[in-house]
Amino acid sequence: MHQEKIQQVIQEVKKIVVGQDRMVNRLLIGLFTNGHILLEGVPGLAKTLTVNTLAKVLHLDFKRIQFTPDLLPSDLVGTMIYNQQEANFEVKKGPIFANIILADEVNRSPAKVQSALLEAMQE
């Protein structure tokens, strides 16, 4: 993207999210470098809103995953579902296939789920 396009994206995000310029800039750096971004902070800093707004501005698919102790790896990556009408299995992709994922409270999930997340992040 050219500098003016980047500024346009920043301005669009600023219309919704106020006072988080540094976070927006760092999110864009992470996106442009194909990296992963760790957002940490107390509740109420607009982390979810910022990521969601950035995804909308860039026309990307956004999913938020709330990690809980009862989450299964198939809840992340999806599963095969049998279609009785067509007598075959269909792939139902999980939220991990979105362009941008907000993984919340990863530490609360079982080790197998964390492993599935890390494996997806490597690819």
GROMACS .gro file of C-alpha atoms in nm:
model
  123
    1MET     CA    1   0.000   0.000   0.000
    2HIS     CA    2   0.110   0.352  -0.064
    3GLN     CA    3   0.152   0.604   0.215
    4GLU     CA    4  -0.170   0.789   0.130
    5LYS     CA    5  -0.371   0.465   0.137
    6ILE     CA    6  -0.222   0.379   0.476
    7GLN     CA    7  -0.315   0.724   0.607
    8GLN     CA    8  -0.665   0.676   0.471
    9VAL     CA    9  -0.698   0.347   0.663
   10ILE     CA   10  -0.570   0.514   0.981
   11GLN     CA   11  -0.817   0.801   0.942
   12GLU     CA   12  -1.108   0.559   0.895
   13VAL     CA   13  -1.013   0.368   1.211
   14LYS     CA   14  -0.974   0.698   1.402
   15LYS     CA   15  -1.338   0.780   1.324
   16ILE     CA   16  -1.440   0.490   1.550
   17VAL     CA   17  -1.146   0.444   1.788
   18VAL     CA   18  -1.020   0.753   1.969
   19GLY     CA   19  -0.683   0.783   2.144
   20GLN     CA   20  -0.529   0.454   2.032
   21ASP     CA   21  -0.305   0.581   1.749
   22ARG     CA   22  -0.003   0.387   1.869
   23MET     CA   23  -0.199   0.061   1.879
   24VAL     CA   24  -0.343   0.120   1.531
   25ASN     CA   25   0.005   0.188   1.390
   26ARG     CA   26   0.144  -0.127   1.547
   27LEU     CA   27  -0.148  -0.335   1.423
   28LEU     CA   28  -0.079  -0.214   1.070
   29ILE     CA   29   0.291  -0.296   1.105
   30GLY     CA   30   0.197  -0.648   1.216
   31LEU     CA   31  -0.039  -0.689   0.921
   32PHE     CA   32   0.207  -0.559   0.663
   33THR     CA   33   0.484  -0.786   0.791
   34ASN     CA   34   0.258  -1.095   0.803
   35GLY     CA   35   0.322  -1.120   1.175
   36HIS     CA   36   0.120  -1.201   1.481
   37ILE     CA   37   0.026  -0.930   1.728
   38LEU     CA   38  -0.014  -0.963   2.103
   39LEU     CA   39  -0.245  -0.700   2.252
   40GLU     CA   40  -0.236  -0.684   2.628
   41GLY     CA   41  -0.415  -0.440   2.851
   42VAL     CA   42  -0.681  -0.386   3.110
   43PRO     CA   43  -1.044  -0.414   3.003
   44GLY     CA   44  -1.186  -0.106   2.836
   45LEU     CA   45  -0.893  -0.002   2.616
   46ALA     CA   46  -1.086  -0.076   2.294
   47LYS     CA   47  -0.866  -0.367   2.189
   48THR     CA   48  -1.154  -0.567   2.041
   49LEU     CA   49  -1.316  -0.260   1.886
   50THR     CA   50  -0.988  -0.153   1.725
   51VAL     CA   51  -0.915  -0.491   1.571
   52ASN     CA   52  -1.274  -0.529   1.453
   53THR     CA   53  -1.277  -0.179   1.303
   54LEU     CA   54  -0.944  -0.234   1.127
   55ALA     CA   55  -1.077  -0.556   0.975
   56LYS     CA   56  -1.389  -0.377   0.851
   57VAL     CA   57  -1.190  -0.088   0.703
   58LEU     CA   58  -0.964  -0.334   0.519
   59HIS     CA   59  -1.262  -0.555   0.417
   60LEU     CA   60  -1.119  -0.858   0.598
   61ASP     CA   61  -1.300  -1.143   0.772
   62PHE     CA   62  -1.277  -1.100   1.151
   63LYS     CA   63  -1.351  -1.360   1.419
   64ARG     CA   64  -1.321  -1.335   1.796
   65ILE     CA   65  -1.258  -1.659   1.982
   66GLN     CA   66  -1.327  -1.672   2.355
   67PHE     CA   67  -1.105  -1.947   2.492
   68THR     CA   68  -1.266  -2.146   2.773
   69PRO     CA   69  -1.175  -2.467   2.959
   70ASP     CA   70  -1.435  -2.667   2.761
   71LEU     CA   71  -1.319  -2.554   2.415
   72LEU     CA   72  -1.215  -2.831   2.174
   73PRO     CA   73  -0.961  -2.818   1.889
   74SER     CA   74  -1.247  -2.881   1.644
   75ASP     CA   75  -1.413  -2.563   1.772
   76LEU     CA   76  -1.113  -2.376   1.630
   77VAL     CA   77  -1.028  -2.556   1.309
   78GLY     CA   78  -1.370  -2.693   1.219
   79THR     CA   79  -1.496  -3.039   1.139
   80MET     CA   80  -1.655  -3.260   0.876
   81ILE     CA   81  -2.035  -3.270   0.888
   82TYR     CA   82  -2.239  -3.539   0.720
   83ASN     CA   83  -2.500  -3.408   0.476
   84GLN     CA   84  -2.780  -3.667   0.462
   85GLN     CA   85  -2.946  -3.518   0.155
   86GLU     CA   86  -2.632  -3.543  -0.057
   87ALA     CA   87  -2.488  -3.846   0.126
   88ASN     CA   88  -2.144  -3.694   0.171
   89PHE     CA   89  -1.932  -3.507   0.421
   90GLU     CA   90  -1.895  -3.131   0.400
   91VAL     CA   91  -1.619  -2.926   0.556
   92LYS     CA   92  -1.733  -2.674   0.814
   93LYS     CA   93  -1.439  -2.442   0.868
   94GLY     CA   94  -1.381  -2.301   1.213
   95PRO     CA   95  -1.306  -1.941   1.307
   96ILE     CA   96  -0.932  -1.997   1.269
   97PHE     CA   97  -0.976  -1.953   0.893
   98ALA     CA   98  -1.068  -1.585   0.925
   99ASN     CA   99  -0.825  -1.319   0.800
  100ILE     CA  100  -0.799  -1.160   1.144
  101ILE     CA  101  -0.857  -1.351   1.467
  102LEU     CA  102  -0.883  -1.212   1.815
  103ALA     CA  103  -0.796  -1.493   2.056
  104ASP     CA  104  -0.916  -1.394   2.402
  105GLU     CA  105  -0.803  -1.563   2.726
  106VAL     CA  106  -0.595  -1.832   2.551
  107ASN     CA  107  -0.443  -1.932   2.885
  108ARG     CA  108  -0.782  -2.068   3.000
  109SER     CA  109  -0.803  -2.331   2.727
  110PRO     CA  110  -0.672  -2.690   2.740
  111ALA     CA  111  -0.325  -2.770   2.607
  112LYS     CA  112  -0.464  -2.944   2.297
  113VAL     CA  113  -0.656  -2.631   2.198
  114GLN     CA  114  -0.351  -2.410   2.254
  115SER     CA  115  -0.149  -2.652   2.043
  116ALA     CA  116  -0.405  -2.631   1.760
  117LEU     CA  117  -0.388  -2.251   1.775
  118LEU     CA  118  -0.008  -2.247   1.765
  119GLU     CA  119  -0.005  -2.493   1.475
  120ALA     CA  120  -0.243  -2.272   1.278
  121MET     CA  121  -0.028  -1.967   1.355
  122GLN     CA  122   0.278  -2.139   1.209
  123GLU     CA  123   0.111  -2.187   0.871
   0.00000   0.00000   0.00000
